[in-house]
PDB file of C-alpha atoms in Angstrom:
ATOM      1  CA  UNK A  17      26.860 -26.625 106.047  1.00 83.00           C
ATOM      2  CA  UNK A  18      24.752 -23.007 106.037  1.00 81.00           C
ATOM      3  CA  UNK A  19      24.865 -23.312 102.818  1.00 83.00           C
ATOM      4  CA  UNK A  20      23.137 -27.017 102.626  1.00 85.00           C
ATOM      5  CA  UNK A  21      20.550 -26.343 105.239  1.00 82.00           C
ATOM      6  CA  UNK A  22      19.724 -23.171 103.048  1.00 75.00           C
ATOM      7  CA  UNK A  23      19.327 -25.092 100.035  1.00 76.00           C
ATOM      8  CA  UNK A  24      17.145 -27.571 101.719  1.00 75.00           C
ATOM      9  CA  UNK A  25      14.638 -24.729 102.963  1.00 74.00           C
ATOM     10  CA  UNK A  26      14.492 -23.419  99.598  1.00 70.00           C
ATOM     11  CA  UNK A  27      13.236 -26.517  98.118  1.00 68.00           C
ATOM     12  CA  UNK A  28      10.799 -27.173 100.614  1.00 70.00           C
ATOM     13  CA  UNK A  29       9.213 -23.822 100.304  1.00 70.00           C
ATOM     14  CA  UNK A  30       9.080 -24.311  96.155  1.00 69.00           C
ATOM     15  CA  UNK A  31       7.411 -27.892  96.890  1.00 67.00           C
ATOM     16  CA  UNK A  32       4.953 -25.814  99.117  1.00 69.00           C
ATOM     17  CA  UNK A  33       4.215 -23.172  97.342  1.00 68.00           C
ATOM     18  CA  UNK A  34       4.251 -26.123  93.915  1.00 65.00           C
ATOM     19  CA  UNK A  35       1.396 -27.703  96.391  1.00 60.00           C
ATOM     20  CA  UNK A  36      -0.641 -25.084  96.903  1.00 59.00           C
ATOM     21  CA  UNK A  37      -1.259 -24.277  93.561  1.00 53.00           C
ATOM     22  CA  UNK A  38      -1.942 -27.996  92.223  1.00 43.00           C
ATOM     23  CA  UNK A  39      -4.771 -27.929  95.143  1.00 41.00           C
ATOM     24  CA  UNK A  40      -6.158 -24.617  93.372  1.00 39.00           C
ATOM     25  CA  UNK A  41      -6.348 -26.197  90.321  1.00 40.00           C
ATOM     26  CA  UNK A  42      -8.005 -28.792  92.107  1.00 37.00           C
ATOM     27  CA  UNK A  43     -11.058 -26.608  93.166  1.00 37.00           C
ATOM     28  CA  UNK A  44     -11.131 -25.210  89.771  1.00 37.00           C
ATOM     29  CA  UNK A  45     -11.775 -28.253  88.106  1.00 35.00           C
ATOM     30  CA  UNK A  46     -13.961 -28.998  91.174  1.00 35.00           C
ATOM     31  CA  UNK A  47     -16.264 -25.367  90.210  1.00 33.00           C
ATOM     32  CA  UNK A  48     -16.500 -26.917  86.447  1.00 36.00           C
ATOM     33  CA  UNK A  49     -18.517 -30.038  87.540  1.00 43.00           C
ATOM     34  CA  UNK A  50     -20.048 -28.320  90.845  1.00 54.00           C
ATOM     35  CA  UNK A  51     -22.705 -26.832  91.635  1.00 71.00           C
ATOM     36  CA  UNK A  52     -25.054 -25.803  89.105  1.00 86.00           C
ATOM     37  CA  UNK A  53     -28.031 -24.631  89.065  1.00 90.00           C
ATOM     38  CA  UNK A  54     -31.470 -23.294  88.127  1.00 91.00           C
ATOM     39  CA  UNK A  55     -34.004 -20.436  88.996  1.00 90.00           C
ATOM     40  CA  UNK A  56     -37.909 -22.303  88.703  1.00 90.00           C
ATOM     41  CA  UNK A  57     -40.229 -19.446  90.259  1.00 88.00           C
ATOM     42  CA  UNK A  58     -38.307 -17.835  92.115  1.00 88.00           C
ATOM     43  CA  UNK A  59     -36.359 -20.389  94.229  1.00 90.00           C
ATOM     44  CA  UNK A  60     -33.218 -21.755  93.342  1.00 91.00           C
ATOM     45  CA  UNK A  61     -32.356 -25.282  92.669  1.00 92.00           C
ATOM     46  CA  UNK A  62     -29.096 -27.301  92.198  1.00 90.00           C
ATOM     47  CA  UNK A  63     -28.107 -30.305  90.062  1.00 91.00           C
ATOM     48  CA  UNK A  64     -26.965 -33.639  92.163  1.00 92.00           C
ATOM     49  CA  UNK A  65     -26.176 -35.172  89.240  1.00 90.00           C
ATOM     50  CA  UNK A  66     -28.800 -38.032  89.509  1.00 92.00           C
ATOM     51  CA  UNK A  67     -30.544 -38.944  86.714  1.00 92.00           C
ATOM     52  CA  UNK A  68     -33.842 -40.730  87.038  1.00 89.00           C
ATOM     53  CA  UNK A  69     -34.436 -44.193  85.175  1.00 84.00           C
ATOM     54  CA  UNK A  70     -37.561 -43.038  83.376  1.00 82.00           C
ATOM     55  CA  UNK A  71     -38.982 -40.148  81.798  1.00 86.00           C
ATOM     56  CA  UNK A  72     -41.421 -38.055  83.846  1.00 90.00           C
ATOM     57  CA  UNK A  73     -45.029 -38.356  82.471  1.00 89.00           C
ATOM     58  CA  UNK A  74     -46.282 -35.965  79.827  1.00 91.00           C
ATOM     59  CA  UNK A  75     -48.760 -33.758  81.393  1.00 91.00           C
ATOM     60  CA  UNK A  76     -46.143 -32.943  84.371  1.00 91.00           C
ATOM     61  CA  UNK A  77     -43.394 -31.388  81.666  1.00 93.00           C
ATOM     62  CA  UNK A  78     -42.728 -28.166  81.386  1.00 93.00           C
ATOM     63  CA  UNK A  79     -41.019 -27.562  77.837  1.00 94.00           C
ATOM     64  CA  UNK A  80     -38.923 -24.527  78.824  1.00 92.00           C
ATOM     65  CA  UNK A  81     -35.086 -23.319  78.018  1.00 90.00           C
ATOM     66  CA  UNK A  82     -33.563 -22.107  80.680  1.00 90.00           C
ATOM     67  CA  UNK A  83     -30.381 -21.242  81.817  1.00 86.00           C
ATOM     68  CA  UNK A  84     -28.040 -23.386  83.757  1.00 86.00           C
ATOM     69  CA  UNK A  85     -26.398 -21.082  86.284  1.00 84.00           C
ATOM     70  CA  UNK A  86     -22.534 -22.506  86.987  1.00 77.00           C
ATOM     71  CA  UNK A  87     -22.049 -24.247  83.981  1.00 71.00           C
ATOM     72  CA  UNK A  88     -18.889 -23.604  82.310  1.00 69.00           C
ATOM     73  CA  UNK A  89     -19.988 -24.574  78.781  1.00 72.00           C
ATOM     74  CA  UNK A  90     -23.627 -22.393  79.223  1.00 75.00           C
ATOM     75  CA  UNK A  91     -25.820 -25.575  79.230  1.00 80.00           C
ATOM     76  CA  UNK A  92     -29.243 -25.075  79.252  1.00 87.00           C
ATOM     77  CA  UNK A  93     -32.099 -27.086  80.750  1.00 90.00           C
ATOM     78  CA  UNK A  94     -35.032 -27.821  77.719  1.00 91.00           C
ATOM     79  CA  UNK A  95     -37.745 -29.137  79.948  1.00 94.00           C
ATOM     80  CA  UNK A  96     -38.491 -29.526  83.515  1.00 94.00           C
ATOM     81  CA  UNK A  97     -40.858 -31.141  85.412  1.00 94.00           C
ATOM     82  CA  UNK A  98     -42.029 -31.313  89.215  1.00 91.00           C
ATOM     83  CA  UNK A  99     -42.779 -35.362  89.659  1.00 88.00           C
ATOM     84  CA  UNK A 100     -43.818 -37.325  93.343  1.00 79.00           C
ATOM     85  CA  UNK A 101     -41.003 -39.495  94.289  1.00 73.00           C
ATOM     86  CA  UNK A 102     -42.861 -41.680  97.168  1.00 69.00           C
ATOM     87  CA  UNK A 103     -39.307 -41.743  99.232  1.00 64.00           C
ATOM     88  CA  UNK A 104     -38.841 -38.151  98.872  1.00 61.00           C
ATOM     89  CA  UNK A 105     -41.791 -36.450  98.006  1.00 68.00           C
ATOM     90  CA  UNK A 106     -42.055 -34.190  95.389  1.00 78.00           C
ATOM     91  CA  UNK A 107     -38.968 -33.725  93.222  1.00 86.00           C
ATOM     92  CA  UNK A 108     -37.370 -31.444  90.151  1.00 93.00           C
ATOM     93  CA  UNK A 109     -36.123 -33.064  87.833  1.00 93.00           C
ATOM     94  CA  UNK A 110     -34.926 -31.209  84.660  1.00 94.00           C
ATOM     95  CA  UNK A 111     -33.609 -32.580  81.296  1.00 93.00           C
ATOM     96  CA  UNK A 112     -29.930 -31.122  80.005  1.00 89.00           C
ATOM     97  CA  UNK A 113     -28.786 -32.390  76.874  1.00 87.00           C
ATOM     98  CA  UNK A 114     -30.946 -35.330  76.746  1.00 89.00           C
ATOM     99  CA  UNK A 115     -31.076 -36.557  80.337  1.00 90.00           C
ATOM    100  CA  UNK A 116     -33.146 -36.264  83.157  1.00 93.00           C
ATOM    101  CA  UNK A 117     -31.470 -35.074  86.197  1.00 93.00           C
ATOM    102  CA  UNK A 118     -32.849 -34.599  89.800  1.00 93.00           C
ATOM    103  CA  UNK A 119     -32.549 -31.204  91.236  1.00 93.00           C
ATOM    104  CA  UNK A 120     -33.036 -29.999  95.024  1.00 90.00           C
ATOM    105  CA  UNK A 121     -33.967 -26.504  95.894  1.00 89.00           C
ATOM    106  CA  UNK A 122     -31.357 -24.803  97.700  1.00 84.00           C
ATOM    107  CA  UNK A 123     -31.995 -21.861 100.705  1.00 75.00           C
ATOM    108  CA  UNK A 124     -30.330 -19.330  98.210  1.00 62.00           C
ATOM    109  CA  UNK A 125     -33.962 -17.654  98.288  1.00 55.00           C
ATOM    110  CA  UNK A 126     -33.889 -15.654  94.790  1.00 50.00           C
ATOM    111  CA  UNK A 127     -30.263 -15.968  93.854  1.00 46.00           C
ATOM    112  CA  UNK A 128     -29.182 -17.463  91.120  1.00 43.00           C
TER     113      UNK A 128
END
């Protein structure tokens, strides 16, 4: 019977420990897609993913390569420009790999 109920601890504590690391991986896989970002003057802004409908107007793009801090495969952003979203106000919005995503500065204050 010792022997049973030792057996049974054992193999909870290997599911356990099997858990844990599966919910590692988890925020791993989580960094690779996170929270990326890039330095525009000094402040630091990240990527929400959102890409805009349209392409900002000519005169507000900056054509610029910069890097994307946090991304696993060292994107870069070609372009960025600073456009009035009438909701929010003014925006970033910065094109990676032919897309136009909206980016929101972040209280990081000079880190990258």
């Amino acid at each position: 019977m010792k022997k049973t109920i030792v057996m049974v601890l054992c193999l909870v504590l290997v599911l356990a420990l099997v858990g844990c690391g599966s919910n590692k991986d988890q925020k791993d896989g989580d960094k690779k897609d996170g929270d990326t970002t890039v330095k525009i003057e000094g402040i630091v802004y990240y990527n929400t993913k959102k890409t805009i409908s349209v392409e900002p107007d000519e005169s507000v793009i900056v054509n610029e390569e910069l890097p994307l801090n946090g991304s696993m495969s060292d994107e870069k952003i070609t372009a960025y420009a600073f456009i009035n979203e009438e909701k929010l106000g003014d925006i970033l919005v910065c094109l990676v790999d032919g897309e136009w995503y909206q980016f929101v500065e972040t209280d990081r204050g000079g880190q990258p």
